[in-house]
């Protein structure tokens, strides 16, 4: 277990289905710049561009602390994930180490829930893209941008994984440029005392409209609901571990940069937005990024930002399609999904798993016509997604606890130890319980929270149906032997 295997080995972890040496495997084609921008792209999701309007409107300036707290807690989840992935380079993703450390059931539940998370997130992105397209081209039927998005995503992911990495590199770069441009433009407006119908641009706007906590404690709590969705995808570097060159160097580098990215891209952008325009002017369903450039009189820039925000949603959906296809591929290789999804194309891409995820994204097109409005549909699917992502993050932490207990020699030898160790795991668990409670405080998120368990009921039924097969019984015995 302690010796890293070469990138081309097909050896599986204990508790996984065996693979022959000659079987096709995922290629390690993602370079350092790919994995760095993939991490940034995962950390800057549609929730920041589209959801921050609602978050600001319900929490006021305290939203700054909301994003800082969430980013701080999730950093420890990523550090636990990084230590586990680097403890054994046979682990292809967190689904692998969950199955290895917690048992085959954990690999099954984690893999399928993560797949479901990203399908739901992809649906949210399709909804967001349709909304932005309608803003750019008034009167366009919503199904057209929805279907077009899915076809483009398929075209981007069918070539090699390097093509995906290159596409996501440029998507993420566009997002970074947009946020930096917003911060620079906002600073100029603040320093020159820009005057708008809402008042003068000034840092004093952060506290002069009711203070940092104008909605008091419950407003602060409400801010966590949509803000947590902005961070989904932060664990994407863990899904890409099997296709990353030199993971011992590149994974820690990407994970360690998370706090800086949160401070710059989330906290920095929000401080500028609420300094230029008082928080009382923000509304749910409207992107603050587009609003600020329009306010500055940069009509063309506002249109460009609309395109950038649309690109951000495309980037998030692109990452989702990538991660779901790899997760289904892994599940199929472990016997937890139909074998047809465990096959690779000549270019080392799991194309059958890709087709499955893209077809399911069509649900986003249906939701566009089923809900009251785009904002309501977006809120519903983002809440379901956030709850499922919390489950996956919790499994990562549970795996870390078992790793520390059952494999102390690996933990002692680790060169990338999680700060705070076991104690910090329980702090993060307490925070997740707080997030679940926060979701119960608003009617729309409570409804979505009550619907989410249906997914886990389906998984339990599926697991009970397959766990008695000879293959799964053999996997369970192998896992028990490995844990002695």
Short mmCIF file of C-alpha atoms in Angstrom, two decimals:
data_model
loop_
_atom_site.label_atom_id
_atom_site.label_comp_id
_atom_site.label_asym_id
_atom_site.label_seq_id
_atom_site.Cartn_x
_atom_site.Cartn_y
_atom_site.Cartn_z
CA UNK A 1 0.00 0.00 0.00
CA UNK A 2 2.83 2.42 0.71
CA UNK A 3 4.69 2.13 -2.57
CA UNK A 4 3.46 4.44 -5.32
CA UNK A 5 2.65 2.64 -8.52
CA UNK A 6 3.54 3.89 -11.95
CA UNK A 7 1.01 5.91 -13.90
CA UNK A 8 0.35 3.01 -16.22
CA UNK A 9 -0.38 0.30 -13.67
CA UNK A 10 -3.84 -1.16 -13.58
CA UNK A 11 -3.52 -2.44 -10.00
CA UNK A 12 -6.61 -1.75 -7.93
CA UNK A 13 -6.89 -0.87 -4.26
CA UNK A 14 -8.08 -3.49 -1.74
CA UNK A 15 -11.81 -3.88 -1.91
CA UNK A 16 -11.86 -2.98 -5.60
CA UNK A 17 -12.39 -5.17 -8.59
CA UNK A 18 -9.17 -6.56 -9.98
CA UNK A 19 -7.97 -5.31 -13.31
CA UNK A 20 -5.61 -6.97 -15.70
CA UNK A 21 -2.37 -5.38 -16.77
CA UNK A 22 -3.55 -5.17 -20.36
CA UNK A 23 -6.80 -3.33 -19.65
CA UNK A 24 -7.17 0.27 -20.82
CA UNK A 25 -6.61 2.93 -18.19
CA UNK A 26 -7.04 6.67 -17.85
CA UNK A 27 -4.03 8.65 -19.09
CA UNK A 28 -2.07 11.07 -16.89
CA UNK A 29 -2.27 13.98 -19.32
CA UNK A 30 -3.21 16.94 -17.08
CA UNK A 31 -0.18 19.16 -16.45
CA UNK A 32 0.47 21.54 -13.54
CA UNK A 33 -1.15 24.52 -15.28
CA UNK A 34 -4.21 22.39 -16.11
CA UNK A 35 -4.67 21.18 -12.54
CA UNK A 36 -4.05 24.67 -11.08
CA UNK A 37 -6.68 26.29 -13.31
CA UNK A 38 -9.00 23.30 -12.81
CA UNK A 39 -8.81 23.95 -9.06
CA UNK A 40 -9.55 27.65 -9.59
CA UNK A 41 -12.39 26.88 -12.00
CA UNK A 42 -13.86 24.47 -9.46
CA UNK A 43 -13.62 27.10 -6.72
CA UNK A 44 -15.29 29.82 -8.82
CA UNK A 45 -18.67 28.38 -9.71
CA UNK A 46 -21.98 29.63 -11.03
CA UNK A 47 -23.01 30.29 -7.42
CA UNK A 48 -20.65 33.28 -7.21
CA UNK A 49 -21.78 34.92 -10.43
CA UNK A 50 -25.51 34.15 -10.27
CA UNK A 51 -26.16 33.31 -6.62
CA UNK A 52 -24.27 36.15 -4.91
CA UNK A 53 -27.10 38.60 -5.67
CA UNK A 54 -29.48 36.61 -3.49
CA UNK A 55 -26.82 35.96 -0.84
CA UNK A 56 -26.05 39.68 -0.49
CA UNK A 57 -29.75 40.60 -0.40
CA UNK A 58 -30.49 38.23 2.50
CA UNK A 59 -27.27 38.59 4.53
CA UNK A 60 -25.97 42.08 3.72
CA UNK A 61 -22.23 42.73 4.24
CA UNK A 62 -22.04 39.76 6.62
CA UNK A 63 -21.90 37.65 3.44
CA UNK A 64 -18.16 38.43 3.45
CA UNK A 65 -17.80 36.38 6.64
CA UNK A 66 -20.09 33.67 5.21
CA UNK A 67 -17.74 33.02 2.29
CA UNK A 68 -14.65 33.22 4.50
CA UNK A 69 -16.04 30.66 6.98
CA UNK A 70 -17.14 28.21 4.27
CA UNK A 71 -13.80 28.53 2.47
CA UNK A 72 -11.90 28.01 5.74
CA UNK A 73 -13.82 24.82 6.62
CA UNK A 74 -13.64 23.30 3.14
CA UNK A 75 -9.88 23.88 3.02
CA UNK A 76 -9.54 21.20 5.71
CA UNK A 77 -11.73 18.80 3.71
CA UNK A 78 -9.38 19.32 0.76
CA UNK A 79 -6.30 18.78 2.93
CA UNK A 80 -7.74 15.50 4.25
CA UNK A 81 -8.51 14.45 0.67
CA UNK A 82 -4.99 15.39 -0.46
CA UNK A 83 -3.32 13.39 2.30
CA UNK A 84 -5.44 10.32 1.50
CA UNK A 85 -4.88 10.49 -2.27
CA UNK A 86 -1.11 10.83 -1.82
CA UNK A 87 -0.96 8.00 0.73
CA UNK A 88 -1.55 5.56 -2.15
CA UNK A 89 -1.23 6.62 -5.79
CA UNK A 90 -3.44 3.69 -6.81
CA UNK A 91 -6.38 5.77 -5.58
CA UNK A 92 -7.99 7.27 -8.66
CA UNK A 93 -10.43 9.46 -6.74
CA UNK A 94 -12.01 9.85 -3.30
CA UNK A 95 -14.51 7.13 -4.25
CA UNK A 96 -11.54 4.73 -4.33
CA UNK A 97 -10.22 5.58 -0.88
CA UNK A 98 -13.75 5.60 0.56
CA UNK A 99 -14.28 2.06 -0.75
CA UNK A 100 -10.87 0.99 0.51
CA UNK A 101 -11.10 2.48 4.02
CA UNK A 102 -14.83 2.36 4.83
CA UNK A 103 -15.86 -0.65 2.76
CA UNK A 104 -17.29 -1.32 -0.73
CA UNK A 105 -20.62 0.27 0.30
CA UNK A 106 -18.87 3.62 0.77
CA UNK A 107 -17.34 3.52 -2.70
CA UNK A 108 -20.79 2.77 -4.12
CA UNK A 109 -22.60 5.52 -2.19
CA UNK A 110 -19.84 8.10 -2.69
CA UNK A 111 -19.38 7.43 -6.38
CA UNK A 112 -23.05 7.52 -7.28
CA UNK A 113 -23.83 10.48 -5.00
CA UNK A 114 -20.96 12.48 -6.48
CA UNK A 115 -22.22 11.60 -9.94
CA UNK A 116 -25.71 12.73 -8.92
CA UNK A 117 -24.25 15.93 -7.39
CA UNK A 118 -22.68 16.94 -10.65
CA UNK A 119 -25.66 15.97 -12.78
CA UNK A 120 -27.84 18.20 -10.56
CA UNK A 121 -25.20 20.96 -10.68
CA UNK A 122 -25.06 20.58 -14.45
CA UNK A 123 -28.83 20.99 -14.55
CA UNK A 124 -28.43 24.20 -12.49
CA UNK A 125 -25.80 25.41 -14.94
CA UNK A 126 -28.05 24.69 -17.93
CA UNK A 127 -30.79 26.72 -16.21
CA UNK A 128 -28.33 29.57 -15.55
CA UNK A 129 -27.04 29.51 -19.14
CA UNK A 130 -30.60 29.69 -20.50
CA UNK A 131 -31.23 32.69 -18.23
CA UNK A 132 -28.12 34.51 -19.44
CA UNK A 133 -28.89 33.67 -23.07
CA UNK A 134 -32.37 35.16 -22.68
CA UNK A 135 -30.76 38.37 -21.36
CA UNK A 136 -28.41 38.53 -24.34
CA UNK A 137 -31.03 37.52 -26.93
CA UNK A 138 -34.48 38.58 -25.64
CA UNK A 139 -37.28 36.31 -26.77
CA UNK A 140 -35.10 33.25 -27.55
CA UNK A 141 -36.87 29.97 -26.68
CA UNK A 142 -35.19 28.67 -23.51
CA UNK A 143 -34.77 25.13 -24.84
CA UNK A 144 -32.41 26.30 -27.62
CA UNK A 145 -29.49 27.46 -25.39
CA UNK A 146 -30.15 24.49 -23.10
CA UNK A 147 -29.80 21.83 -25.81
CA UNK A 148 -26.97 23.73 -27.53
CA UNK A 149 -25.02 23.79 -24.25
CA UNK A 150 -25.30 20.01 -23.87
CA UNK A 151 -24.10 19.40 -27.44
CA UNK A 152 -21.12 21.73 -26.97
CA UNK A 153 -20.17 20.00 -23.70
CA UNK A 154 -20.24 16.63 -25.41
CA UNK A 155 -18.01 17.94 -28.21
CA UNK A 156 -15.54 19.38 -25.67
CA UNK A 157 -15.21 16.15 -23.69
CA UNK A 158 -15.14 13.47 -26.40
CA UNK A 159 -11.55 14.21 -27.51
CA UNK A 160 -8.60 13.45 -25.20
CA UNK A 161 -8.49 14.44 -21.52
CA UNK A 162 -5.79 16.94 -22.50
CA UNK A 163 -8.39 18.66 -24.70
CA UNK A 164 -10.69 18.90 -21.68
CA UNK A 165 -7.84 20.29 -19.56
CA UNK A 166 -7.01 22.88 -22.21
CA UNK A 167 -10.66 23.95 -22.55
CA UNK A 168 -11.09 24.25 -18.79
CA UNK A 169 -7.79 26.15 -18.56
CA UNK A 170 -9.15 28.88 -20.83
CA UNK A 171 -12.60 28.84 -19.24
CA UNK A 172 -11.02 29.37 -15.80
CA UNK A 173 -8.69 32.06 -17.15
CA UNK A 174 -11.68 33.99 -18.50
CA UNK A 175 -13.33 33.85 -15.06
CA UNK A 176 -10.16 35.09 -13.36
CA UNK A 177 -9.78 37.99 -15.81
CA UNK A 178 -13.45 38.95 -15.30
CA UNK A 179 -13.14 39.03 -11.49
CA UNK A 180 -9.84 40.93 -11.57
CA UNK A 181 -11.39 43.42 -14.04
CA UNK A 182 -14.36 43.86 -11.70
CA UNK A 183 -12.07 44.48 -8.71
CA UNK A 184 -9.91 47.00 -10.63
CA UNK A 185 -12.93 48.83 -12.10
CA UNK A 186 -14.63 48.91 -8.70
CA UNK A 187 -11.51 50.29 -7.00
CA UNK A 188 -11.30 53.09 -9.58
CA UNK A 189 -14.99 53.92 -8.98
CA UNK A 190 -14.44 53.95 -5.20
CA UNK A 191 -11.24 56.03 -5.30
CA UNK A 192 -12.77 58.59 -7.69
CA UNK A 193 -15.95 58.90 -5.60
CA UNK A 194 -18.24 57.59 -8.38
CA UNK A 195 -21.80 58.82 -7.95
CA UNK A 196 -24.76 56.57 -8.83
CA UNK A 197 -28.52 56.81 -8.20
CA UNK A 198 -27.91 54.64 -5.11
CA UNK A 199 -25.25 57.00 -3.72
CA UNK A 200 -21.50 57.48 -3.76
CA UNK A 201 -19.13 54.54 -4.20
CA UNK A 202 -17.22 54.17 -0.94
CA UNK A 203 -15.95 51.51 1.42
CA UNK A 204 -18.24 53.08 4.05
CA UNK A 205 -21.18 51.46 2.20
CA UNK A 206 -20.10 48.22 3.89
CA UNK A 207 -21.21 49.43 7.33
CA UNK A 208 -23.31 52.57 6.80
CA UNK A 209 -26.54 50.75 5.85
CA UNK A 210 -27.31 48.91 9.07
CA UNK A 211 -23.80 47.70 9.89
CA UNK A 212 -22.15 44.42 8.90
CA UNK A 213 -25.10 42.39 10.24
CA UNK A 214 -28.16 44.41 9.13
CA UNK A 215 -30.40 41.31 9.06
CA UNK A 216 -29.08 40.19 12.43
CA UNK A 217 -28.16 36.57 13.15
CA UNK A 218 -30.87 34.85 11.06
CA UNK A 219 -29.96 36.94 8.02
CA UNK A 220 -26.36 35.83 8.49
CA UNK A 221 -27.53 32.20 8.69
CA UNK A 222 -29.62 32.59 5.52
CA UNK A 223 -26.49 33.67 3.66
CA UNK A 224 -25.00 30.18 4.03
CA UNK A 225 -27.77 28.55 2.00
CA UNK A 226 -26.83 29.70 -1.50
CA UNK A 227 -23.19 30.54 -0.64
CA UNK A 228 -22.29 26.90 0.02
CA UNK A 229 -23.33 26.05 -3.55
CA UNK A 230 -20.70 28.52 -4.83
CA UNK A 231 -18.03 26.15 -3.47
CA UNK A 232 -19.25 22.92 -5.04
CA UNK A 233 -16.54 21.62 -7.34
CA UNK A 234 -13.75 22.65 -4.98
CA UNK A 235 -12.94 18.92 -4.66
CA UNK A 236 -12.62 18.50 -8.44
CA UNK A 237 -8.84 18.12 -8.20
CA UNK A 238 -9.52 14.85 -6.36
CA UNK A 239 -11.51 13.50 -9.29
CA UNK A 240 -8.69 14.47 -11.65
CA UNK A 241 -6.03 12.70 -9.54
CA UNK A 242 -5.86 9.68 -11.88
CA UNK A 243 -5.13 11.91 -14.88
CA UNK A 244 -2.69 14.32 -13.23
CA UNK A 245 1.01 14.33 -14.04
CA UNK A 246 3.30 14.27 -10.97
CA UNK A 247 0.42 14.25 -8.42
CA UNK A 248 2.83 14.44 -5.43
CA UNK A 249 3.79 17.96 -6.53
CA UNK A 250 0.72 19.25 -8.36
CA UNK A 251 -2.11 18.20 -5.98
CA UNK A 252 -0.65 19.87 -2.84
CA UNK A 253 0.16 23.00 -4.83
CA UNK A 254 -3.44 23.27 -6.07
CA UNK A 255 -4.98 22.57 -2.65
CA UNK A 256 -2.69 24.93 -0.72
CA UNK A 257 -3.70 27.84 -2.95
CA UNK A 258 -7.40 27.53 -2.00
CA UNK A 259 -7.38 30.09 0.88
CA UNK A 260 -5.73 32.75 -1.32
CA UNK A 261 -8.26 32.12 -4.09
CA UNK A 262 -11.20 32.39 -1.70
CA UNK A 263 -9.89 35.70 -0.31
CA UNK A 264 -9.28 37.19 -3.77
CA UNK A 265 -12.11 35.83 -5.90
CA UNK A 266 -14.90 35.70 -3.33
CA UNK A 267 -14.14 38.09 -0.50
CA UNK A 268 -12.33 40.66 -2.66
CA UNK A 269 -15.05 40.73 -5.31
CA UNK A 270 -17.88 40.99 -2.75
CA UNK A 271 -16.19 43.83 -0.85
CA UNK A 272 -15.87 45.80 -4.10
CA UNK A 273 -19.46 45.07 -5.18
CA UNK A 274 -20.98 46.21 -1.88
CA UNK A 275 -18.71 49.27 -1.71
CA UNK A 276 -19.75 50.51 -5.15
CA UNK A 277 -23.45 49.78 -4.56
CA UNK A 278 -25.11 49.52 -1.12
CA UNK A 279 -26.17 45.97 -0.32
CA UNK A 280 -29.81 47.09 -0.15
CA UNK A 281 -29.83 47.47 -3.98
CA UNK A 282 -29.01 43.81 -4.73
CA UNK A 283 -31.74 41.39 -5.78
CA UNK A 284 -32.01 37.63 -6.13
CA UNK A 285 -31.80 36.36 -9.72
CA UNK A 286 -29.71 39.32 -10.92
CA UNK A 287 -25.94 39.05 -11.35
CA UNK A 288 -24.14 41.78 -9.35
CA UNK A 289 -21.21 41.52 -11.78
CA UNK A 290 -23.31 42.62 -14.75
CA UNK A 291 -25.00 45.30 -12.65
CA UNK A 292 -21.74 46.96 -11.61
CA UNK A 293 -20.38 47.34 -15.14
CA UNK A 294 -23.74 48.68 -16.32
CA UNK A 295 -23.65 51.18 -13.46
CA UNK A 296 -20.19 52.32 -14.55
CA UNK A 297 -21.68 53.26 -17.92
CA UNK A 298 -19.71 50.51 -19.64
CA UNK A 299 -22.59 49.12 -21.69
CA UNK A 300 -20.36 47.03 -23.92
CA UNK A 301 -18.40 45.81 -20.88
CA UNK A 302 -21.67 44.75 -19.23
CA UNK A 303 -22.51 42.68 -22.32
CA UNK A 304 -19.03 41.19 -22.25
CA UNK A 305 -19.44 40.33 -18.56
CA UNK A 306 -22.77 38.68 -19.41
CA UNK A 307 -20.85 36.51 -21.87
CA UNK A 308 -18.18 35.84 -19.23
CA UNK A 309 -20.82 34.81 -16.70
CA UNK A 310 -22.32 32.51 -19.32
CA UNK A 311 -18.82 31.11 -19.91
CA UNK A 312 -18.49 30.52 -16.16
CA UNK A 313 -21.66 28.44 -16.16
CA UNK A 314 -20.32 26.55 -19.20
CA UNK A 315 -17.07 25.96 -17.31
CA UNK A 316 -18.92 24.57 -14.29
CA UNK A 317 -21.05 22.30 -16.48
CA UNK A 318 -17.94 21.21 -18.39
CA UNK A 319 -16.24 20.24 -15.11
CA UNK A 320 -19.38 18.39 -14.09
CA UNK A 321 -19.53 16.37 -17.30
CA UNK A 322 -15.84 15.49 -16.89
CA UNK A 323 -16.16 14.40 -13.25
CA UNK A 324 -19.41 12.43 -13.69
CA UNK A 325 -18.01 10.48 -16.62
CA UNK A 326 -14.87 9.55 -14.64
CA UNK A 327 -16.89 8.60 -11.59
CA UNK A 328 -19.26 6.34 -13.56
CA UNK A 329 -16.21 4.83 -15.30
CA UNK A 330 -14.72 3.98 -11.89
CA UNK A 331 -18.02 2.58 -10.63
CA UNK A 332 -18.33 0.37 -13.70
CA UNK A 333 -14.78 -0.94 -13.24
CA UNK A 334 -15.69 -1.83 -9.64
CA UNK A 335 -18.89 -3.60 -10.70
CA UNK A 336 -21.12 -0.88 -9.20
CA UNK A 337 -22.41 0.33 -12.58
CA UNK A 338 -23.20 -1.43 -15.87
CA UNK A 339 -20.01 -2.70 -17.53
CA UNK A 340 -20.73 -0.73 -20.70
CA UNK A 341 -19.75 2.47 -18.83
CA UNK A 342 -16.35 1.02 -17.92
CA UNK A 343 -15.09 1.08 -21.51
CA UNK A 344 -12.69 3.69 -22.89
CA UNK A 345 -12.53 5.06 -26.41
CA UNK A 346 -9.33 4.83 -28.47
CA UNK A 347 -8.44 8.27 -27.05
CA UNK A 348 -8.67 6.96 -23.44
CA UNK A 349 -12.00 8.77 -22.79
CA UNK A 350 -15.02 7.04 -21.12
CA UNK A 351 -17.39 8.07 -23.91
CA UNK A 352 -20.35 5.88 -22.88
CA UNK A 353 -20.32 7.47 -19.40
CA UNK A 354 -20.14 10.88 -21.10
CA UNK A 355 -23.25 10.16 -23.19
CA UNK A 356 -25.15 9.09 -20.06
CA UNK A 357 -24.41 12.33 -18.19
CA UNK A 358 -25.20 14.54 -21.19
CA UNK A 359 -28.58 12.87 -21.74
CA UNK A 360 -29.51 13.44 -18.10
CA UNK A 361 -28.68 17.15 -18.38
CA UNK A 362 -31.76 17.44 -20.58
CA UNK A 363 -33.67 17.52 -17.28
CA UNK A 364 -32.47 21.09 -16.99
CA UNK A 365 -34.33 21.97 -20.17
CA UNK A 366 -37.52 20.41 -18.76
CA UNK A 367 -37.15 22.31 -15.45
CA UNK A 368 -37.00 25.60 -17.34
CA UNK A 369 -40.64 25.11 -18.25
CA UNK A 370 -41.80 23.35 -15.06
CA UNK A 371 -40.92 25.98 -12.45
CA UNK A 372 -42.38 29.42 -11.68
CA UNK A 373 -39.24 31.14 -12.92
CA UNK A 374 -35.56 30.55 -13.57
CA UNK A 375 -34.57 31.79 -10.10
CA UNK A 376 -36.90 29.34 -8.32
CA UNK A 377 -35.66 26.40 -10.41
CA UNK A 378 -32.04 27.41 -9.75
CA UNK A 379 -32.62 27.65 -5.97
CA UNK A 380 -34.25 24.21 -5.84
CA UNK A 381 -31.53 22.29 -7.70
CA UNK A 382 -28.66 24.14 -6.00
CA UNK A 383 -29.96 23.20 -2.54
CA UNK A 384 -30.27 19.52 -3.49
CA UNK A 385 -26.76 19.67 -4.96
CA UNK A 386 -25.28 21.37 -1.87
CA UNK A 387 -26.73 18.72 0.48
CA UNK A 388 -25.36 15.87 -1.65
CA UNK A 389 -21.94 17.52 -1.86
CA UNK A 390 -21.92 17.80 1.94
CA UNK A 391 -22.47 14.04 2.07
CA UNK A 392 -19.44 13.49 -0.20
CA UNK A 393 -17.29 15.90 1.83
CA UNK A 394 -18.36 14.05 5.01
CA UNK A 395 -17.35 10.69 3.51
CA UNK A 396 -13.91 12.15 2.74
CA UNK A 397 -13.57 13.16 6.41
CA UNK A 398 -14.85 9.78 7.67
CA UNK A 399 -12.29 8.06 5.44
CA UNK A 400 -9.60 10.24 6.98
CA UNK A 401 -10.64 9.22 10.52
CA UNK A 402 -10.42 5.51 9.60
CA UNK A 403 -7.09 6.10 7.82
CA UNK A 404 -5.63 7.67 10.97
CA UNK A 405 -6.89 4.79 13.11
CA UNK A 406 -6.25 1.78 10.86
CA UNK A 407 -3.11 2.92 9.02
CA UNK A 408 -1.14 4.97 11.55
CA UNK A 409 2.16 4.11 9.84
CA UNK A 410 0.99 5.78 6.61
CA UNK A 411 -0.29 8.81 8.53
CA UNK A 412 3.05 9.11 10.35
CA UNK A 413 5.02 8.87 7.10
CA UNK A 414 2.83 11.36 5.22
CA UNK A 415 4.61 14.42 3.81
CA UNK A 416 1.30 16.22 3.37
CA UNK A 417 -0.42 16.03 6.75
CA UNK A 418 -3.81 17.63 7.35
CA UNK A 419 -3.48 20.61 9.74
CA UNK A 420 -5.38 20.05 12.99
CA UNK A 421 -5.68 16.33 12.34
CA UNK A 422 -8.59 14.41 13.89
CA UNK A 423 -9.78 17.32 16.06
CA UNK A 424 -10.32 19.52 13.00
CA UNK A 425 -12.46 16.80 11.39
CA UNK A 426 -15.00 17.10 14.22
CA UNK A 427 -15.00 20.89 13.93
CA UNK A 428 -15.91 20.60 10.24
CA UNK A 429 -18.60 18.01 11.02
CA UNK A 430 -20.15 20.46 13.50
CA UNK A 431 -20.10 23.12 10.79
CA UNK A 432 -21.91 20.78 8.36
CA UNK A 433 -24.63 20.22 10.96
CA UNK A 434 -24.97 24.00 11.22
CA UNK A 435 -25.35 24.19 7.41
CA UNK A 436 -28.10 21.56 7.43
CA UNK A 437 -29.92 23.54 10.13
CA UNK A 438 -29.48 26.73 8.08
CA UNK A 439 -31.21 25.06 5.13
CA UNK A 440 -34.26 24.39 7.32
CA UNK A 441 -34.80 28.09 8.09
CA UNK A 442 -36.20 29.09 4.66
CA UNK A 443 -39.24 27.50 2.94
CA UNK A 444 -37.62 27.04 -0.50
CA UNK A 445 -34.44 25.39 0.80
CA UNK A 446 -36.40 23.32 3.34
CA UNK A 447 -38.48 21.81 0.53
CA UNK A 448 -35.34 20.85 -1.39
CA UNK A 449 -33.77 19.46 1.80
CA UNK A 450 -36.80 17.22 2.40
CA UNK A 451 -36.71 15.96 -1.20
CA UNK A 452 -32.99 15.01 -1.13
CA UNK A 453 -33.34 11.82 1.03
CA UNK A 454 -35.27 10.23 -1.85
CA UNK A 455 -31.91 9.87 -3.64
CA UNK A 456 -30.38 7.99 -0.70
CA UNK A 457 -33.42 5.69 -0.46
CA UNK A 458 -32.87 4.79 -4.13
CA UNK A 459 -29.19 4.11 -3.42
CA UNK A 460 -29.98 1.86 -0.44
CA UNK A 461 -32.39 -0.20 -2.55
CA UNK A 462 -29.81 -0.49 -5.35
CA UNK A 463 -27.05 -1.50 -2.92
CA UNK A 464 -29.22 -4.15 -1.28
CA UNK A 465 -29.94 -5.56 -4.73
CA UNK A 466 -26.28 -5.89 -5.83
CA UNK A 467 -24.32 -6.52 -2.65
CA UNK A 468 -25.20 -10.24 -2.54
CA UNK A 469 -23.67 -10.95 -5.94
CA UNK A 470 -20.56 -13.21 -5.94
CA UNK A 471 -18.44 -10.31 -7.19
CA UNK A 472 -19.46 -7.97 -4.35
CA UNK A 473 -19.19 -10.71 -1.72
CA UNK A 474 -15.61 -11.33 -2.90
CA UNK A 475 -14.86 -7.59 -2.74
CA UNK A 476 -16.23 -7.42 0.80
CA UNK A 477 -14.06 -10.34 1.92
CA UNK A 478 -10.98 -8.75 0.31
CA UNK A 479 -11.74 -5.50 2.10
CA UNK A 480 -12.12 -7.25 5.49
CA UNK A 481 -8.75 -8.96 5.00
CA UNK A 482 -7.08 -5.67 4.05
CA UNK A 483 -8.34 -3.94 7.21
CA UNK A 484 -6.93 -6.57 9.61
#
